């Protein structure tokens, strides 16, 4: 019952202004804040970090550095960094001792998807993912709003309530893209707050730049991955599973899940792949109350980490932690747990394309019978 409620600094009724005061207090007199995103940052993580940096600088003249781990591979995300000039540093090259304040955005300590050493408790945690991690509550400041569609929305509210009228246009563009990309254009896992936030700074968005970010050139490899994804997809009635095998960059796993869930008649998609020795997966569903986050957590029980939201979730199993399992075995366990959770285990798999072809070729009355 209380699972979905927003938890903010341990209270529900604290308003943004009070939070801003607390943030100011925490960073007062600090030379530089380190802002860390989850590994392989997506547009929401990048926008939230970019906006937090802007808030610190423009409001309180506190400098900050944005750092992350992993690879930004998706063409749109690379375009975002390039076009908006987001200065992103590798976390591995940062001396954490040089920072007396560390902020985590779009992730939490113990979530398993960021590279902040386990021994470090960040001072600031801002996120929108379920579950709220135990270690998050140790942070001096945390703002976890699990009913929000994006972390960017939280940052947009901060900027609005900090009284920033003429918001930096690049920051506004980043935030809009962050919100849109996490909510699939304000249509998935979205709250009224996400829509409000967009409306507030709409007139500051650089639309041409945004269009360039959303429609970048893609490498030919991208098309071959697309081909592989489609031909590998297995259909269990209305559920698709998809093993991409080794992937060059991580975002492709989520991207293919997003694509496949748009297939007619498909209600759920599990997309998996192996990246630098770890198995990653993305879950997507058309069901508004799909509990994808709970299924993701069931799938990784005793194996790894997982979480997310009702309609989208993800997880990771490190092969290093499970040396007795091969990539194939782990993938099989994850797929089997997924199908079991959805009660599709007894259904015989079909090839997604064969199925569509048969359906297309079948006479109309037979299709009706199949219902
Ligand atoms: Mn997010």
Short mmCIF file of C-alpha atoms and ligand atoms in Angstrom, two decimals:
data_model
loop_
_atom_site.label_atom_id
_atom_site.label_comp_id
_atom_site.label_asym_id
_atom_site.label_seq_id
_atom_site.Cartn_x
_atom_site.Cartn_y
_atom_site.Cartn_z
CA UNK A 1 0.00 0.00 0.00
CA UNK A 2 2.69 2.46 0.97
CA UNK A 3 4.95 1.08 -1.72
CA UNK A 4 4.25 3.75 -4.32
CA UNK A 5 4.18 6.80 -2.16
CA UNK A 6 6.85 9.40 -2.66
CA UNK A 7 9.36 9.49 0.14
CA UNK A 8 11.12 12.76 0.55
CA UNK A 9 13.74 13.28 3.22
CA UNK A 10 11.76 10.87 5.32
CA UNK A 11 8.64 13.00 5.05
CA UNK A 12 5.92 13.31 2.47
CA UNK A 13 4.91 16.89 3.03
CA UNK A 14 8.22 18.71 2.75
CA UNK A 15 8.00 21.18 -0.11
CA UNK A 16 10.61 21.97 -2.72
CA UNK A 17 11.60 25.24 -1.04
CA UNK A 18 12.52 23.46 2.20
CA UNK A 19 14.48 20.91 0.19
CA UNK A 20 16.32 23.67 -1.64
CA UNK A 21 17.31 25.24 1.67
CA UNK A 22 18.68 21.93 2.84
CA UNK A 23 20.61 21.47 -0.42
CA UNK A 24 22.04 24.96 -0.12
CA UNK A 25 23.06 24.30 3.46
CA UNK A 26 24.81 21.09 2.44
CA UNK A 27 26.82 22.71 -0.34
CA UNK A 28 27.53 26.07 1.29
CA UNK A 29 31.20 27.01 1.12
CA UNK A 30 32.06 23.82 -0.79
CA UNK A 31 34.53 24.25 -3.60
CA UNK A 32 33.12 21.53 -5.82
CA UNK A 33 30.40 18.92 -5.72
CA UNK A 34 30.75 15.60 -7.51
CA UNK A 35 27.60 14.56 -9.33
CA UNK A 36 27.48 10.87 -10.24
CA UNK A 37 24.92 9.24 -12.55
CA UNK A 38 24.19 5.57 -13.09
CA UNK A 39 26.52 3.66 -15.41
CA UNK A 40 25.89 4.01 -19.13
CA UNK A 41 23.80 7.14 -18.45
CA UNK A 42 20.53 7.63 -20.31
CA UNK A 43 18.99 11.01 -21.21
CA UNK A 44 17.17 11.28 -17.87
CA UNK A 45 20.35 10.71 -15.87
CA UNK A 46 22.33 13.11 -18.05
CA UNK A 47 19.65 15.82 -17.90
CA UNK A 48 19.20 15.49 -14.13
CA UNK A 49 22.96 15.77 -13.55
CA UNK A 50 23.24 18.69 -15.97
CA UNK A 51 20.37 20.50 -14.26
CA UNK A 52 21.74 19.88 -10.76
CA UNK A 53 25.08 21.31 -11.85
CA UNK A 54 23.25 24.33 -13.26
CA UNK A 55 21.27 24.78 -10.04
CA UNK A 56 24.40 24.70 -7.87
CA UNK A 57 26.23 27.17 -10.12
CA UNK A 58 23.50 29.64 -10.96
CA UNK A 59 21.87 29.73 -7.55
CA UNK A 60 24.71 29.31 -5.10
CA UNK A 61 27.90 29.72 -7.16
CA UNK A 62 29.02 26.23 -6.26
CA UNK A 63 30.91 24.40 -9.00
CA UNK A 64 30.45 20.74 -9.79
CA UNK A 65 31.70 17.95 -11.98
CA UNK A 66 29.53 15.27 -13.59
CA UNK A 67 31.08 11.81 -13.61
CA UNK A 68 29.92 8.39 -14.68
CA UNK A 69 31.09 4.93 -15.71
CA UNK A 70 30.44 2.78 -18.72
CA UNK A 71 29.81 3.72 -22.28
CA UNK A 72 27.34 6.07 -23.88
CA UNK A 73 26.65 4.20 -27.09
CA UNK A 74 23.17 5.08 -28.24
CA UNK A 75 23.33 7.61 -31.07
CA UNK A 76 20.67 9.86 -29.48
CA UNK A 77 22.50 10.00 -26.15
CA UNK A 78 25.81 10.76 -27.82
CA UNK A 79 24.14 13.53 -29.79
CA UNK A 80 22.67 14.90 -26.56
CA UNK A 81 26.10 15.14 -24.92
CA UNK A 82 27.62 16.70 -28.02
CA UNK A 83 24.86 19.18 -28.86
CA UNK A 84 24.27 20.35 -25.30
CA UNK A 85 27.99 20.32 -24.43
CA UNK A 86 27.55 18.23 -21.31
CA UNK A 87 30.97 17.81 -19.72
CA UNK A 88 31.02 14.17 -18.64
CA UNK A 89 34.07 12.72 -16.88
CA UNK A 90 34.99 9.08 -16.30
CA UNK A 91 34.42 8.29 -12.62
CA UNK A 92 37.52 6.08 -12.62
CA UNK A 93 39.68 9.17 -13.19
CA UNK A 94 38.15 11.10 -10.29
CA UNK A 95 39.85 11.28 -6.92
CA UNK A 96 36.89 11.05 -4.60
CA UNK A 97 38.95 12.52 -1.75
CA UNK A 98 38.89 15.85 -3.57
CA UNK A 99 35.16 16.14 -3.04
CA UNK A 100 33.52 16.81 0.30
CA UNK A 101 30.06 16.47 -1.24
CA UNK A 102 28.89 13.70 -3.56
CA UNK A 103 25.48 13.57 -5.23
CA UNK A 104 23.91 10.55 -6.94
CA UNK A 105 21.21 11.13 -9.55
CA UNK A 106 18.76 8.74 -11.25
CA UNK A 107 20.23 5.90 -9.16
CA UNK A 108 20.74 5.01 -5.50
CA UNK A 109 23.53 3.56 -3.38
CA UNK A 110 23.19 -0.22 -3.54
CA UNK A 111 21.09 -0.16 -6.71
CA UNK A 112 23.88 -1.99 -8.51
CA UNK A 113 23.91 0.31 -11.52
CA UNK A 114 26.40 2.94 -10.41
CA UNK A 115 30.11 2.74 -9.75
CA UNK A 116 30.41 4.72 -6.55
CA UNK A 117 32.49 2.54 -4.18
CA UNK A 118 30.31 0.61 -1.70
CA UNK A 119 32.15 2.19 1.24
CA UNK A 120 30.92 5.67 0.30
CA UNK A 121 27.59 7.05 1.43
CA UNK A 122 26.65 9.89 -0.92
CA UNK A 123 25.51 13.15 0.69
CA UNK A 124 22.72 13.71 -1.81
CA UNK A 125 20.52 11.13 -3.58
CA UNK A 126 17.85 12.18 -6.08
CA UNK A 127 15.99 9.42 -7.92
CA UNK A 128 12.60 8.04 -8.96
CA UNK A 129 13.21 4.29 -8.97
CA UNK A 130 11.61 1.53 -6.93
CA UNK A 131 12.73 0.18 -4.50
CA UNK A 132 14.08 2.80 -2.11
CA UNK A 133 17.41 1.29 -1.06
CA UNK A 134 18.29 0.95 2.62
CA UNK A 135 21.54 2.83 2.09
CA UNK A 136 19.72 5.79 0.57
CA UNK A 137 18.27 6.54 4.00
CA UNK A 138 21.81 7.07 5.31
CA UNK A 139 22.35 10.03 3.01
CA UNK A 140 22.04 13.47 4.57
CA UNK A 141 19.69 14.46 1.79
CA UNK A 142 17.53 12.19 -0.28
CA UNK A 143 14.57 12.85 -2.50
CA UNK A 144 13.10 9.69 -4.01
CA UNK A 145 9.79 10.18 -5.78
CA UNK A 146 8.76 6.80 -7.09
CA UNK A 147 5.55 8.16 -8.57
CA UNK A 148 7.47 10.48 -10.92
CA UNK A 149 8.19 9.50 -14.50
CA UNK A 150 11.71 10.88 -14.42
CA UNK A 151 14.41 12.30 -12.18
CA UNK A 152 14.53 15.26 -14.57
CA UNK A 153 11.05 16.23 -13.34
CA UNK A 154 12.36 16.56 -9.78
CA UNK A 155 15.19 18.78 -11.02
CA UNK A 156 12.81 20.85 -13.15
CA UNK A 157 10.74 21.50 -10.02
CA UNK A 158 13.85 22.52 -8.09
CA UNK A 159 14.78 25.04 -10.78
CA UNK A 160 11.24 26.39 -10.96
CA UNK A 161 10.92 26.73 -7.19
CA UNK A 162 14.41 28.21 -6.90
CA UNK A 163 12.91 31.12 -8.83
CA UNK A 164 15.01 30.69 -11.96
CA UNK A 165 12.91 32.48 -14.56
CA UNK A 166 15.11 32.55 -17.64
CA UNK A 167 16.32 28.98 -17.49
CA UNK A 168 19.43 28.18 -19.51
CA UNK A 169 18.14 26.97 -22.88
CA UNK A 170 20.44 23.97 -23.04
CA UNK A 171 19.34 22.88 -19.58
CA UNK A 172 15.67 23.27 -20.57
CA UNK A 173 16.29 21.21 -23.72
CA UNK A 174 18.09 18.52 -21.74
CA UNK A 175 15.30 18.32 -19.16
CA UNK A 176 12.56 18.07 -21.77
CA UNK A 177 14.43 15.29 -23.54
CA UNK A 178 15.14 13.53 -20.23
CA UNK A 179 11.47 13.57 -19.26
CA UNK A 180 10.26 12.59 -22.72
CA UNK A 181 12.68 9.74 -23.09
CA UNK A 182 11.94 8.19 -19.67
CA UNK A 183 8.17 8.49 -20.18
CA UNK A 184 8.06 7.65 -23.89
CA UNK A 185 6.86 11.15 -24.78
CA UNK A 186 4.76 11.60 -21.64
CA UNK A 187 2.77 8.44 -22.30
CA UNK A 188 4.24 5.80 -20.00
CA UNK A 189 4.66 5.80 -16.23
CA UNK A 190 3.90 9.49 -16.35
CA UNK A 191 2.54 11.61 -13.49
CA UNK A 192 0.80 15.01 -13.74
CA UNK A 193 4.01 16.44 -12.24
CA UNK A 194 5.98 15.37 -15.31
CA UNK A 195 3.56 17.19 -17.60
CA UNK A 196 3.56 20.30 -15.36
CA UNK A 197 7.35 20.41 -15.37
CA UNK A 198 7.47 20.32 -19.18
CA UNK A 199 4.89 23.09 -19.50
CA UNK A 200 6.85 25.32 -17.19
CA UNK A 201 9.98 25.63 -19.32
CA UNK A 202 8.56 24.81 -22.75
CA UNK A 203 9.35 28.28 -24.06
CA UNK A 204 13.06 27.82 -23.26
CA UNK A 205 13.56 24.63 -25.30
CA UNK A 206 15.87 24.74 -28.34
CA UNK A 207 13.63 22.78 -30.70
CA UNK A 208 16.00 22.45 -33.66
CA UNK A 209 18.72 21.14 -31.39
CA UNK A 210 16.26 18.73 -29.81
CA UNK A 211 15.26 17.42 -33.21
CA UNK A 212 18.92 16.82 -34.04
CA UNK A 213 19.32 14.91 -30.79
CA UNK A 214 16.26 12.76 -31.42
CA UNK A 215 17.08 11.94 -35.03
CA UNK A 216 20.83 11.40 -35.23
CA UNK A 217 22.72 9.44 -37.86
CA UNK A 218 23.09 5.80 -36.87
CA UNK A 219 26.01 3.51 -37.70
CA UNK A 220 25.44 0.51 -40.00
CA UNK A 221 26.14 -1.78 -37.03
CA UNK A 222 22.96 -0.47 -35.54
CA UNK A 223 20.97 -1.86 -38.45
CA UNK A 224 22.61 -5.27 -38.17
CA UNK A 225 21.78 -5.34 -34.45
CA UNK A 226 18.20 -4.51 -35.37
CA UNK A 227 18.14 -7.40 -37.80
CA UNK A 228 19.59 -9.75 -35.20
CA UNK A 229 17.07 -8.62 -32.58
CA UNK A 230 14.12 -9.23 -34.86
CA UNK A 231 15.29 -12.63 -36.07
CA UNK A 232 16.18 -13.82 -32.52
CA UNK A 233 12.87 -12.80 -30.97
CA UNK A 234 10.80 -15.67 -29.52
CA UNK A 235 7.10 -15.38 -28.99
CA UNK A 236 5.18 -17.09 -26.16
CA UNK A 237 1.59 -16.17 -27.02
CA UNK A 238 1.74 -12.46 -26.14
CA UNK A 239 5.18 -12.40 -24.55
CA UNK A 240 8.45 -11.83 -26.42
CA UNK A 241 11.91 -12.81 -25.24
CA UNK A 242 14.95 -11.65 -27.06
CA UNK A 243 18.59 -12.58 -26.47
CA UNK A 244 20.94 -10.20 -28.22
CA UNK A 245 24.04 -12.09 -27.12
CA UNK A 246 27.11 -9.92 -26.84
CA UNK A 247 26.32 -6.23 -27.35
CA UNK A 248 28.71 -3.37 -28.14
CA UNK A 249 26.84 -0.97 -25.92
CA UNK A 250 24.23 -1.43 -23.28
CA UNK A 251 21.42 0.88 -24.35
CA UNK A 252 20.63 -1.33 -27.33
CA UNK A 253 19.04 -3.87 -24.95
CA UNK A 254 16.48 -1.35 -23.69
CA UNK A 255 16.06 0.15 -27.11
CA UNK A 256 15.12 -3.21 -28.64
CA UNK A 257 12.69 -3.86 -25.77
CA UNK A 258 11.03 -0.50 -26.50
CA UNK A 259 10.77 -1.40 -30.17
CA UNK A 260 9.42 -4.92 -29.65
CA UNK A 261 6.76 -3.95 -27.13
CA UNK A 262 5.16 -1.91 -29.91
CA UNK A 263 4.40 -5.14 -31.81
CA UNK A 264 0.69 -5.78 -32.28
CA UNK A 265 -0.61 -8.39 -29.84
CA UNK A 266 2.54 -8.33 -27.71
CA UNK A 267 2.01 -7.40 -24.06
CA UNK A 268 5.43 -8.10 -22.54
CA UNK A 269 9.02 -8.05 -23.72
CA UNK A 270 12.17 -9.31 -22.06
CA UNK A 271 15.33 -8.24 -23.87
CA UNK A 272 18.71 -9.56 -22.69
CA UNK A 273 22.32 -9.20 -23.65
CA UNK A 274 25.84 -9.66 -22.41
CA UNK A 275 28.06 -6.64 -21.96
CA UNK A 276 31.63 -6.74 -20.63
CA UNK A 277 31.03 -10.03 -18.88
CA UNK A 278 27.70 -9.17 -17.26
CA UNK A 279 24.17 -10.14 -18.26
CA UNK A 280 21.76 -7.22 -18.50
CA UNK A 281 18.07 -7.21 -19.23
CA UNK A 282 15.21 -4.83 -19.88
CA UNK A 283 11.52 -5.51 -19.26
CA UNK A 284 8.71 -3.67 -20.95
CA UNK A 285 4.96 -4.06 -20.77
CA UNK A 286 1.90 -2.39 -22.24
CA UNK A 287 0.08 -2.92 -18.93
CA UNK A 288 -0.21 0.22 -16.89
CA UNK A 289 -0.11 -1.70 -13.63
CA UNK A 290 2.32 -4.29 -14.87
CA UNK A 291 4.58 -4.46 -11.79
CA UNK A 292 7.55 -4.86 -14.12
CA UNK A 293 9.77 -3.72 -11.25
CA UNK A 294 8.57 -6.57 -9.03
CA UNK A 295 9.06 -9.15 -11.77
CA UNK A 296 12.58 -7.81 -12.39
CA UNK A 297 13.38 -8.24 -8.70
CA UNK A 298 11.98 -11.78 -8.70
CA UNK A 299 14.12 -12.63 -11.70
CA UNK A 300 17.37 -11.56 -10.06
CA UNK A 301 16.67 -13.04 -6.61
CA UNK A 302 20.00 -14.41 -5.28
CA UNK A 303 21.62 -13.56 -8.60
CA UNK A 304 21.94 -9.81 -9.03
CA UNK A 305 20.13 -6.48 -8.87
CA UNK A 306 16.94 -5.24 -10.49
CA UNK A 307 14.20 -2.65 -10.23
CA UNK A 308 12.36 0.05 -12.12
CA UNK A 309 8.73 0.98 -12.55
CA UNK A 310 5.31 -0.52 -13.36
CA UNK A 311 5.78 -0.54 -17.14
CA UNK A 312 9.53 -0.73 -17.50
CA UNK A 313 12.27 -2.30 -15.45
CA UNK A 314 15.69 -3.81 -15.76
CA UNK A 315 18.41 -5.69 -14.02
CA UNK A 316 21.89 -7.09 -14.10
CA UNK A 317 23.68 -10.26 -13.10
CA UNK A 318 27.45 -10.12 -12.87
CA UNK A 319 29.10 -13.21 -14.24
CA UNK A 320 31.99 -12.43 -11.88
CA UNK A 321 29.66 -12.98 -8.91
CA UNK A 322 28.41 -16.28 -10.36
CA UNK A 323 31.55 -17.98 -11.65
CA UNK A 324 29.78 -21.34 -11.77
CA UNK A 325 27.34 -20.11 -14.37
CA UNK A 326 27.95 -19.44 -18.02
CA UNK A 327 26.30 -16.57 -19.83
CA UNK A 328 23.93 -19.05 -21.44
CA UNK A 329 22.91 -20.62 -18.11
CA UNK A 330 22.22 -17.25 -16.52
CA UNK A 331 20.22 -16.12 -19.51
CA UNK A 332 18.19 -19.34 -19.36
CA UNK A 333 17.47 -18.84 -15.65
CA UNK A 334 16.35 -15.25 -16.21
CA UNK A 335 14.11 -16.17 -19.15
CA UNK A 336 12.63 -19.10 -17.26
CA UNK A 337 11.87 -17.02 -14.16
CA UNK A 338 10.35 -14.32 -16.34
CA UNK A 339 8.05 -16.77 -18.15
CA UNK A 340 7.13 -18.38 -14.86
CA UNK A 341 6.19 -15.03 -13.30
CA UNK A 342 3.89 -14.38 -16.25
CA UNK A 343 2.54 -17.96 -16.35
CA UNK A 344 3.77 -18.47 -19.90
CA UNK A 345 6.21 -21.26 -19.13
CA UNK A 346 4.11 -24.05 -20.60
CA UNK A 347 3.57 -22.26 -23.88
CA UNK A 348 5.58 -23.43 -26.88
CA UNK A 349 7.80 -20.72 -28.29
CA UNK A 350 7.38 -19.47 -31.81
CA UNK A 351 9.61 -17.34 -33.90
CA UNK A 352 8.18 -13.82 -33.87
CA UNK A 353 8.49 -13.36 -37.64
CA UNK A 354 7.19 -16.83 -38.54
CA UNK A 355 4.21 -16.10 -36.37
CA UNK A 356 3.47 -12.77 -38.02
CA UNK A 357 3.84 -14.34 -41.45
CA UNK A 358 1.46 -17.16 -40.62
CA UNK A 359 -0.99 -14.72 -39.13
CA UNK A 360 -0.78 -12.55 -42.22
CA UNK A 361 -1.20 -15.48 -44.61
CA UNK A 362 -4.01 -17.15 -42.72
CA UNK A 363 -7.50 -16.70 -44.21
CA UNK A 364 -9.60 -14.09 -42.43
CA UNK A 365 -12.09 -16.54 -40.85
CA UNK A 366 -9.29 -18.61 -39.35
CA UNK A 367 -7.83 -15.49 -37.81
CA UNK A 368 -11.16 -14.80 -36.15
CA UNK A 369 -11.27 -18.29 -34.68
CA UNK A 370 -7.78 -17.75 -33.28
CA UNK A 371 -9.23 -14.65 -31.64
MN1 LIG B 1 15.23 7.88 -14.93
#
